[in-house]
RNA sequence: CGGGGCGUAGCGCAGCCUGGUUAGCGCGCCUGCCUUGGGAGCAGGAGGUCGGAGGUUCGAAUCCUCUCGCCCCGACCA
């Protein structure tokens, strides 16, 4: 491709609307343009990168035995009513009526459609397992689209769905997809990590998220420091997102201290954990705080050790609630009759749940249940009881890996893939069944597997950039090589640039020739900005001693070579990529 | 939806508080000259419903009301 003929509008300045680096660079480098909030057009460069990701995804999905289909964007309400999600999905589902007044929606995901397709066409265990996927535009009317391609309303997703007999089959398919995802993100040239994830409202037994590691990521991951396994010296490999990550369960002390009598103490004006502990001369580990949450609107008291933080999703799961929010001061008083800051579990009339750490504590401090008072030497069971106990807190750096006891470290990541074992929830809702070998009707055991294809592009940039622009990994770059003709007026230089260009092109390399009538500085800046891995400069060095320059975008390493040498070096680099 | 901010030329901004001539600046764009290894220089030029509607006023980018759009922080997600 010739730069002079390409729609590639680069920007010198940062667009004011873009805050995060991938968004900024995608706009500046002429990859995308916004049409409206959360909806973007892909320009040639953006599309080329998208296609690279898609191609890798296709190859690996096919290799793993999945078949590609293409499902409708517009879906009838009936199906969604049948699955129950017409009501459950909420305003994120963009609904409309057609001219016949039929209710419809834009597909935010395709469990309904695929399940319908399969129930109509697959009836026998002989046709199983079946694994179908598509790469397609999704629309979710997000509450708040942001960060450019990172969270658009319209985005491109690979979604796959598997249908198996029984659990074992489904587990096998899940493992295949897990492996395929590893191959996909490795081939993309990204640093990533698979983490255990919460299964969310979909339920199901397990789920993994694939996270591209980047400091700018929105999610936090807890990862076991490798090589810390105490016994066998193997890398442990434990990794989970914060919604799921757990520490080791607390250990009951071998000799439990004597239980001291509960005593009320005056703590005037001391409401915060820090103030109370300082006033009483204790550590936060010796205090149990009582927080009030509204679970689906109903107040619940939640007990946590003073230095711990609640984890909403874990709490949600323990309570079986759809939604939990922290109550405000007024709601706290309404629910308990006690002003916030002095709340304790004794004598509460609302349900009480506790973090499992509370179980091993003795003689701790709690709120006194009235203004300006706390109690010392409180003890679970003796002084109060709780409804449910479980892990409902955020893990901290002090926690240890639940599988090997090693240290946990925290990293930021961007979720680019998510795989779920769905079980039979959709097949039951939509009555999708097959006959097993004994002629008995069975529900399909399903799994679903998503990859945010357009988000991968954004995540790749978040992970790979510098002050000058994008640094795409070779497998994702829209062009592998950019040739700068620094003197389009000079016949010798132009001849050499053109020859390199056509030879590379004929050899299957995706190459961009900057043949514009621009000053060298402009070409250098643009080449850096758009992030092409290899830059070949044909300029005065060619006139001097018939050499060209190859510069690697990432390392900045420059080699001065004769064109034939440059050619074979570049071919070798690009060859290596297509083999992987 | 709650909280914060912004809409003035393709992009980035000033002007608004304290109304008053043809509404400015930088970048980009067009023409010419010149220049050619890290976003050059000079000269000339095109490009604006000041987001929209209503109001106040002799007069509104500027003041008031309503409205639309966009961005950022929270709950959702690939």
XYZ file of C-alpha atoms (C1' of nucleotides) in Angstrom:
658
model
C 0.000 0.000 0.000
C 1.180 3.486 -0.811
C 0.848 6.015 1.922
C -0.021 8.688 -0.613
C -3.166 6.790 -1.562
C -4.256 5.697 1.847
C -6.894 7.143 4.152
C -4.594 7.634 7.090
C -5.349 10.921 8.845
C -2.836 11.255 11.664
C -3.197 13.935 14.283
C -0.397 15.976 15.783
C -2.334 16.860 18.859
C -4.228 14.779 21.340
C -7.965 14.809 20.790
C -9.542 16.252 23.906
C -12.089 13.456 24.158
C -9.490 10.754 24.661
C -8.056 10.120 28.074
C -6.583 6.646 27.988
C -3.558 5.887 25.898
C -5.073 3.350 23.509
C -7.989 5.636 22.732
C -5.669 8.576 22.174
C -3.282 6.692 19.949
C -5.996 4.955 17.940
C -7.416 8.375 17.104
C -4.085 10.079 16.560
C -2.687 7.297 14.417
C -5.737 7.279 12.184
C -7.032 3.822 13.155
C -10.517 4.811 14.227
C -12.934 7.719 14.305
C -15.907 8.180 16.566
C -19.368 8.355 15.087
C -21.220 8.768 18.361
C -20.697 7.804 21.983
C -19.252 4.298 22.140
C -19.545 3.735 18.381
C -16.508 3.892 16.114
C -15.635 3.594 12.458
C -12.556 1.553 11.606
C -10.280 3.207 9.092
C -8.044 1.035 6.895
C -5.323 0.722 9.491
C -7.781 -0.127 12.262
C -9.532 -2.685 10.130
C -6.241 -4.297 9.145
C -5.357 -4.818 12.790
C -8.794 -6.117 13.589
C -8.458 -8.620 10.766
C -5.162 -9.824 12.171
C -6.761 -10.623 15.480
C -9.736 -12.240 13.788
C -7.518 -14.411 11.691
C -5.627 -15.758 14.672
C -8.884 -16.364 16.509
C -10.370 -18.217 13.534
C -7.360 -20.395 13.008
C -7.186 -21.421 16.637
C -10.916 -21.953 17.045
C -10.976 -24.093 13.933
C -7.924 -25.977 15.117
C -9.758 -26.688 18.361
C -12.620 -28.206 16.402
C -15.100 -25.330 16.511
C -17.142 -24.351 13.458
C -17.815 -20.818 12.360
C -21.353 -19.544 11.874
C -22.832 -16.082 11.561
C -25.891 -15.280 13.628
C -28.343 -12.401 13.263
C -27.855 -9.007 14.859
C -31.579 -8.392 15.075
C -33.347 -10.831 17.335
C -37.002 -11.313 18.159
C -38.222 -10.590 21.673
C -39.951 -13.991 21.838
C -36.689 -15.835 22.286
C -35.582 -13.521 25.027
C -38.914 -13.794 26.756
C -38.561 -17.564 26.589
C -35.130 -17.505 28.221
C -36.346 -15.035 30.793
C -33.779 -12.464 29.852
C -36.190 -10.034 28.199
C -37.005 -8.965 31.732
C -33.670 -9.700 33.397
C -31.314 -8.068 30.948
C -32.278 -4.498 31.657
C -31.702 -1.342 29.647
C -28.424 -2.563 28.240
C -30.496 -4.533 25.771
C -31.429 -2.129 23.004
C -35.063 -2.826 22.163
C -37.250 -1.575 19.351
C -40.318 -2.496 17.404
C -40.431 -3.074 13.684
C -43.148 -1.856 11.285
C -45.398 -4.750 12.231
C -45.088 -3.721 15.820
C -43.060 -6.802 16.651
C -40.703 -6.352 19.524
C -37.067 -6.918 18.720
C -33.620 -6.202 20.047
C -30.044 -5.846 18.928
C -28.035 -8.852 20.038
C -25.736 -8.109 22.969
C -24.837 -11.805 23.035
C -26.208 -14.884 21.335
C -27.027 -17.650 23.810
C -30.708 -17.555 22.868
C -30.168 -17.612 19.140
C -27.586 -20.360 19.193
C -29.600 -22.502 21.573
C -32.620 -22.080 19.356
C -30.598 -23.020 16.291
C -29.288 -26.137 17.952
C -32.583 -27.282 19.449
C -34.191 -27.062 16.011
C -31.446 -28.964 14.239
C -29.619 -31.253 16.616
C -31.474 -34.126 18.175
C -29.074 -36.968 18.794
C -26.104 -37.665 20.990
C -24.444 -38.817 17.790
C -24.219 -35.166 16.707
C -22.387 -34.189 19.867
C -20.180 -32.591 20.903
C -20.836 -29.466 18.898
C -18.889 -26.242 19.195
C -19.995 -23.186 17.217
C -18.603 -19.701 17.112
C -18.970 -16.441 15.255
C -17.112 -13.175 14.960
C -19.608 -10.429 14.886
C -20.671 -6.984 15.927
C -22.468 -6.829 19.242
C -24.457 -3.995 20.637
C -24.831 -3.290 24.319
C -26.354 -0.025 25.354
C -23.764 0.469 28.079
C -24.555 2.819 30.910
C -21.296 4.510 30.288
C -19.258 3.710 27.245
C -15.680 4.859 27.626
C -12.045 4.550 26.701
C -12.601 4.250 22.974
C -12.466 0.658 21.813
C -12.024 -0.549 25.353
C -15.665 -0.271 26.219
C -17.803 0.690 23.308
C -21.499 0.120 22.914
C -20.902 -1.427 19.532
C -17.951 -3.771 19.506
C -16.641 -6.844 17.788
C -16.692 -10.079 19.634
C -15.887 -13.667 18.991
C -18.500 -15.658 20.832
C -18.516 -19.407 20.928
C -20.993 -21.887 22.360
C -20.511 -25.542 23.000
C -23.028 -28.353 23.349
C -22.081 -31.566 25.047
C -23.471 -34.710 26.541
C -23.027 -34.759 30.288
C -20.544 -32.979 32.492
C -17.399 -34.797 31.433
C -17.839 -33.852 27.808
C -18.498 -30.260 28.703
C -15.427 -30.164 30.910
C -13.315 -31.529 28.110
C -14.592 -28.886 25.720
C -13.973 -26.215 28.331
C -10.384 -27.375 28.642
C -9.986 -27.302 24.867
C -11.198 -23.743 24.762
C -8.948 -22.824 27.656
C -6.002 -24.166 25.683
C -7.157 -22.503 22.468
C -7.358 -19.166 24.281
C -3.821 -19.597 25.497
C -2.691 -20.171 21.949
C -4.668 -17.221 20.647
C -3.272 -14.659 23.030
C 0.230 -16.069 22.790
C 0.100 -15.805 19.029
C -1.089 -12.222 19.335
C 2.200 -11.517 21.058
C 0.557 -10.299 24.242
C 1.561 -10.738 27.863
C -1.533 -12.189 29.475
C -2.768 -14.305 32.301
C -5.742 -16.600 32.742
C -7.416 -16.058 36.094
C -10.184 -17.756 37.992
C -13.272 -15.618 37.829
C -16.623 -15.313 39.462
C -19.336 -16.982 37.433
C -21.697 -14.101 38.035
C -25.426 -14.337 37.576
C -25.033 -16.918 34.830
C -24.050 -19.395 37.489
C -22.267 -22.514 36.434
C -19.402 -24.259 38.046
C -16.348 -22.428 36.805
C -15.053 -19.665 34.695
C -11.788 -18.097 33.626
C -10.975 -14.633 32.471
C -8.075 -13.919 30.144
C -6.397 -10.734 31.121
C -3.889 -8.742 29.120
C -1.430 -7.373 31.637
C -1.157 -3.599 31.535
C -0.688 -0.979 34.213
C -3.644 0.907 32.843
C -5.970 -2.101 33.195
C -9.233 -1.664 35.034
C -9.134 -4.992 36.804
C -6.866 -6.151 39.569
C -5.518 -9.681 39.635
C -4.063 -11.601 42.500
C -1.262 -13.820 41.275
C 0.789 -16.307 43.236
C 4.455 -15.452 42.996
C 5.866 -18.283 40.954
C 8.292 -20.814 42.338
C 7.054 -20.357 45.860
C 5.451 -23.712 46.301
C 6.833 -25.028 49.571
C 7.001 -28.719 48.831
C 7.616 -29.614 45.242
C 9.287 -26.430 44.056
C 6.910 -26.177 41.105
C 5.333 -22.968 39.970
C 1.965 -22.772 41.609
C 0.120 -20.850 38.923
C -2.720 -19.607 41.087
C -4.253 -16.456 39.674
C -7.672 -14.943 40.254
C -9.423 -11.656 39.856
C -10.383 -9.720 42.950
C -13.969 -10.881 42.842
C -12.809 -14.402 43.322
C -9.319 -14.257 44.830
C -9.098 -15.754 48.283
C -6.394 -16.082 50.867
C -5.724 -19.156 52.933
C -8.590 -19.945 55.278
C -7.931 -18.610 58.764
C -6.397 -21.037 61.246
C -7.924 -21.533 64.666
C -5.294 -20.978 67.337
C -4.287 -24.235 68.968
C -4.878 -22.863 72.439
C -7.731 -20.464 72.417
C -7.333 -17.596 74.897
C -9.724 -17.447 77.797
C -12.913 -15.601 76.974
C -13.075 -12.384 78.950
C -16.312 -10.748 80.012
C -17.969 -8.391 77.564
C -17.510 -4.834 78.781
C -18.902 -1.614 77.439
C -16.498 1.302 77.156
C -17.123 4.913 76.358
C -15.564 6.042 73.082
C -16.811 9.580 72.624
C -16.809 10.708 69.022
C -14.737 7.735 67.886
C -16.463 6.382 64.798
C -13.825 5.302 62.331
C -11.791 2.138 62.832
C -8.596 4.172 63.017
C -9.989 6.486 65.689
C -11.388 3.679 67.835
C -8.267 1.545 67.714
C -6.054 4.475 68.550
C -8.285 5.512 71.426
C -8.408 2.010 72.862
C -4.783 1.249 72.118
C -5.506 -1.825 70.014
C -4.763 -2.844 66.448
C -7.339 -3.018 63.696
C -6.946 -6.804 63.718
C -8.530 -6.848 67.159
C -11.664 -5.073 66.070
C -14.726 -6.242 64.186
C -16.545 -3.619 62.209
C -20.213 -3.824 61.437
C -21.270 -2.508 58.072
C -24.791 -2.247 56.751
C -25.458 -3.193 53.152
C -28.700 -3.145 51.266
C -29.068 -6.488 49.538
C -31.735 -6.112 46.880
C -33.008 -3.239 49.005
C -33.091 -5.082 52.343
C -30.623 -4.199 55.090
C -28.016 -6.763 56.132
C -25.283 -6.360 58.732
C -21.866 -7.476 57.534
C -19.054 -8.207 59.988
C -15.457 -7.777 58.941
C -12.160 -7.550 60.741
C -11.163 -3.915 61.195
C -8.416 -3.921 58.606
C -10.388 -5.776 55.929
C -12.533 -4.530 53.086
C -15.736 -6.085 51.836
C -15.796 -7.675 48.382
C -19.180 -6.913 46.816
C -19.346 -9.862 44.480
C -18.425 -12.371 47.156
C -20.986 -10.797 49.432
C -23.582 -10.968 46.700
C -22.877 -14.647 46.237
C -23.054 -15.411 49.953
C -26.367 -13.608 50.251
C -27.729 -14.889 46.972
C -28.549 -11.297 46.124
C -28.649 -9.680 42.716
C -27.444 -6.354 43.962
C -25.700 -5.092 47.093
C -24.869 -1.516 47.982
C -23.429 0.088 51.064
C -26.146 1.830 53.090
C -25.850 5.530 53.816
C -26.029 6.986 57.349
C -29.771 7.533 57.212
C -30.462 4.013 55.971
C -28.188 2.643 58.678
C -30.088 4.463 61.377
C -33.444 3.446 59.922
C -32.410 -0.207 59.864
C -30.758 -0.418 63.278
C -31.671 2.593 65.348
C -27.949 3.174 65.911
C -25.914 5.994 64.407
C -23.165 4.822 62.075
C -19.821 4.375 63.784
C -21.142 2.663 66.889
C -22.866 -0.258 65.289
C -22.343 -3.689 66.739
C -23.756 -7.137 66.053
C -25.294 -7.560 69.517
C -29.058 -7.273 69.543
C -29.455 -6.469 65.857
C -32.842 -7.342 64.408
C -31.690 -7.545 60.797
C -29.833 -10.511 59.289
C -26.143 -10.654 60.158
C -23.413 -12.264 58.077
C -19.724 -12.462 58.850
C -16.445 -12.880 57.097
C -14.810 -16.193 57.968
C -11.878 -14.419 59.623
C -14.210 -13.515 62.479
C -14.479 -17.155 63.473
C -10.929 -17.336 64.775
C -10.976 -14.075 66.674
C -11.413 -13.815 70.437
C -12.032 -10.923 72.780
C -12.394 -8.374 70.034
C -13.832 -4.887 70.013
C -17.226 -4.196 68.466
C -19.528 -1.206 68.271
C -21.550 -0.676 71.428
C -24.896 -0.361 69.745
C -25.369 3.169 71.027
C -23.782 6.491 70.394
C -20.280 7.005 71.853
C -19.870 3.399 73.069
C -17.978 0.320 71.983
C -17.591 -3.071 73.627
C -14.410 -4.936 74.468
C -14.002 -8.705 74.658
C -16.788 -9.602 72.323
C -16.917 -13.210 71.163
C -18.826 -14.918 68.423
C -21.584 -17.311 69.591
C -21.251 -16.247 73.233
C -22.331 -12.629 72.640
C -24.047 -12.792 69.301
C -24.639 -15.145 66.450
C -24.591 -14.732 62.728
C -26.658 -16.201 59.922
C -24.015 -16.966 57.355
C -20.238 -17.069 57.433
C -18.041 -17.058 54.393
C -15.205 -15.399 52.554
C -16.597 -11.974 51.752
C -13.536 -9.801 51.883
C -10.985 -8.440 49.515
C -7.660 -10.277 49.593
C -4.649 -8.231 50.632
C -0.904 -8.420 50.231
C -0.765 -10.110 53.636
C -2.776 -13.032 52.373
C -1.179 -16.207 51.141
C -1.918 -18.241 48.084
C -4.777 -20.623 48.864
C -3.273 -23.414 46.839
C 0.401 -23.294 47.810
C 0.740 -20.776 50.625
C 3.104 -18.570 48.627
C 2.985 -14.817 48.541
C 0.362 -13.073 46.460
C 1.152 -10.163 44.211
C -1.255 -7.811 42.528
C -1.236 -6.734 38.895
C -3.518 -4.735 36.678
C -5.107 -6.321 33.665
C -7.619 -5.853 30.882
C -10.206 -8.546 30.349
C -10.080 -9.697 26.743
C -11.574 -13.141 27.039
C -13.941 -14.991 29.297
C -14.891 -18.617 29.243
C -17.819 -20.069 31.170
C -19.217 -23.435 31.818
C -22.911 -22.722 31.480
C -24.339 -26.124 32.308
C -27.957 -26.574 31.377
C -29.400 -23.204 32.349
C -30.103 -22.129 28.775
C -30.957 -25.516 27.395
C -33.489 -25.933 30.192
C -34.972 -22.479 29.733
C -35.314 -23.019 25.996
C -36.054 -26.744 26.246
C -33.135 -27.742 24.073
C -32.728 -31.475 24.281
C -31.219 -34.447 22.536
C -31.745 -38.177 22.857
C -28.931 -40.053 24.545
C -27.794 -43.542 23.583
C -30.530 -45.077 25.688
C -33.164 -42.993 23.946
C -33.653 -40.733 26.917
C -34.215 -37.022 26.497
C -31.397 -34.908 27.931
C -30.601 -31.223 28.131
C -27.495 -30.071 26.314
C -24.654 -29.181 28.634
C -23.407 -25.864 27.375
C -20.393 -23.626 27.609
C -19.769 -20.167 26.255
C -16.536 -18.519 25.266
C -16.029 -14.873 24.434
C -13.196 -12.773 23.124
C -13.477 -9.029 22.766
C -11.787 -8.788 19.399
C -11.876 -5.010 19.172
C -10.857 -4.773 22.793
C -7.812 -6.922 22.068
C -6.658 -4.175 19.713
C -7.023 -1.557 22.447
C -5.425 -3.785 25.070
C -2.481 -4.505 22.793
C -1.829 -0.772 22.609
C -2.240 -0.253 26.336
C 0.442 -2.854 26.782
C 2.674 -1.778 23.886
C 3.348 1.904 23.362
C 5.788 4.691 24.156
C 5.799 8.503 23.952
C 6.086 8.350 20.185
C 3.116 6.114 19.579
C 1.958 2.555 19.168
C 4.357 -0.389 19.174
C 2.337 -3.239 17.759
C 3.510 -6.809 18.242
C 4.394 -8.119 14.810
C 1.393 -10.470 14.543
C -1.100 -7.648 15.104
C 0.544 -4.854 13.144
C -1.486 -3.593 10.174
C 1.755 -3.565 8.210
C 4.866 -5.445 9.154
C 7.188 -3.082 7.328
C 7.060 0.589 6.422
C 9.479 1.904 3.814
C 10.311 5.582 3.938
C 11.319 7.095 0.658
C 12.994 10.234 1.937
C 13.541 11.757 -1.487
C 10.728 11.043 -3.911
C 12.458 13.454 -6.295
C 15.620 11.392 -6.457
C 15.513 8.641 -9.035
C 18.089 6.416 -7.389
C 16.473 6.542 -3.969
C 12.985 6.180 -5.358
C 14.052 3.269 -7.524
C 15.547 1.443 -4.577
C 12.516 2.112 -2.357
C 10.125 0.965 -5.055
C 12.066 -2.182 -5.701
C 12.195 -3.099 -2.038
C 8.502 -2.385 -1.809
C 7.430 -4.557 -4.707
C 9.735 -7.398 -3.768
C 8.490 -7.512 -0.204
C 4.924 -7.296 -1.420
C 5.441 -10.132 -3.852
C 6.894 -12.206 -1.081
C 3.710 -11.820 0.936
C 4.870 -9.185 3.393
C 2.390 -6.469 4.266
C 4.317 -3.351 3.525
C 3.516 0.344 3.481
C 5.512 2.652 1.235
C 5.668 6.234 2.408
C 5.928 7.931 -0.962
C 4.472 11.231 0.162
C 6.008 14.528 -0.725
C 6.773 15.305 2.903
C 9.858 16.237 4.809
C 11.712 13.365 6.500
C 10.742 14.435 10.007
C 7.068 14.073 9.196
C 7.592 10.575 7.872
C 9.596 9.478 10.880
C 6.982 10.801 13.275
C 4.109 9.180 11.446
C 5.923 5.855 11.163
C 6.536 5.829 14.912
C 2.989 6.884 15.679
C 1.238 4.174 13.700
C 3.464 1.532 15.226
C 4.776 -0.530 12.338
C 7.383 -2.981 13.736
C 10.060 -2.492 11.067
C 10.974 0.731 9.350
C 13.192 0.844 6.304
C 14.651 4.231 5.446
C 15.920 4.858 1.951
C 17.705 8.192 1.861
C 21.070 9.765 1.512
C 22.790 6.633 2.801
C 21.729 5.005 -0.415
C 23.432 7.684 -2.488
C 26.537 7.513 -0.327
C 27.216 3.775 -0.212
C 24.070 2.082 -1.500
C 22.744 1.227 1.967
C 19.353 1.451 3.580
C 18.516 1.539 7.245
C 16.297 -0.848 9.181
C 15.014 0.336 12.506
C 13.093 -1.819 14.896
C 10.238 0.173 16.379
C 10.315 -1.461 19.796
C 14.020 -1.485 20.534
C 15.082 1.416 18.348
C 17.963 -0.738 17.133
C 19.216 0.410 13.757
C 21.031 -1.660 11.156
C 22.610 -0.248 8.036
C 22.474 -2.795 5.224
C 22.523 -3.161 1.493
C 19.011 -3.546 0.099
C 19.438 -7.285 -0.627
C 20.572 -7.893 2.943
C 17.743 -5.811 4.279
C 15.327 -7.786 2.189
C 16.428 -11.168 3.419
C 16.598 -9.973 7.019
C 13.033 -8.665 6.847
C 11.783 -11.783 5.129
C 13.331 -13.878 7.872
C 11.609 -11.804 10.566
C 8.210 -12.012 8.925
C 8.694 -15.680 8.148
C 9.219 -16.428 11.794
C 5.905 -14.864 12.530
C 3.849 -16.825 10.045
C 5.292 -20.080 11.364
C 4.330 -19.549 14.989
C -28.945 7.152 37.015
C -25.919 10.098 40.849
C -21.520 13.471 40.979
C -17.975 16.711 38.048
C -16.580 19.138 33.396
C -16.894 20.719 28.254
C -19.510 22.328 23.488
C -16.337 28.766 19.446
C -13.026 26.539 11.704
C -10.933 19.528 10.382
C -7.844 19.201 15.416
C -6.144 21.857 19.981
C -7.569 26.266 22.384
C -8.423 31.935 23.766
C -12.491 35.360 24.047
C -17.581 34.849 28.137
C -16.741 36.908 34.546
C -17.440 43.013 33.352
C -22.686 42.430 26.439
C -20.694 47.013 21.885
C -17.117 47.367 14.948
C -15.119 42.657 9.904
C -14.956 36.551 16.437
C -9.203 35.467 17.364
C -4.560 32.199 17.908
C -1.618 27.546 16.959
C -1.762 23.096 14.042
C -3.919 21.071 9.657
C -5.881 22.335 4.502
C -5.211 25.127 -0.681
C -1.547 28.231 -4.037
C 3.455 29.860 -4.853
C 8.564 30.214 -3.472
C 12.052 27.811 -0.633
C 13.636 23.578 2.151
C 14.675 17.985 2.522
C 17.686 12.315 8.052
C 13.134 13.633 13.435
C 6.331 17.129 12.920
C 11.062 23.628 8.602
C 10.599 28.988 6.689
C 8.253 33.088 3.914
C 4.052 35.107 1.241
C -0.928 34.678 -0.117
C -5.714 32.090 0.629
C -10.131 29.037 1.841
C -12.801 27.581 5.954
C -17.485 29.702 11.530
C -25.566 28.628 12.021
C -19.948 30.551 18.504
C -24.219 22.807 19.833
C -29.828 23.986 19.337
C -34.424 26.712 20.849
C -36.534 30.549 23.454
C -35.903 34.977 26.379
C -33.597 39.819 28.375
C -31.475 44.099 25.619
C -30.947 49.401 21.023
C -27.284 45.370 20.687
C -25.806 38.421 22.874
C -20.269 33.790 21.639
C -20.828 36.740 26.296
C -26.591 37.432 30.734
C -31.266 34.088 31.897
C -34.409 29.544 30.911
C -35.017 25.086 28.483
C -32.870 21.436 25.428
C -29.326 18.256 22.753
C -24.511 16.207 22.481
C -19.718 14.784 24.364
C -15.967 13.636 28.156
C -14.423 12.197 33.248
C -15.500 9.595 38.395
C -19.117 5.362 40.543
C -22.723 0.424 39.698
C -22.257 -3.396 34.399
C -19.271 -6.072 30.951
C -15.759 -8.885 25.794
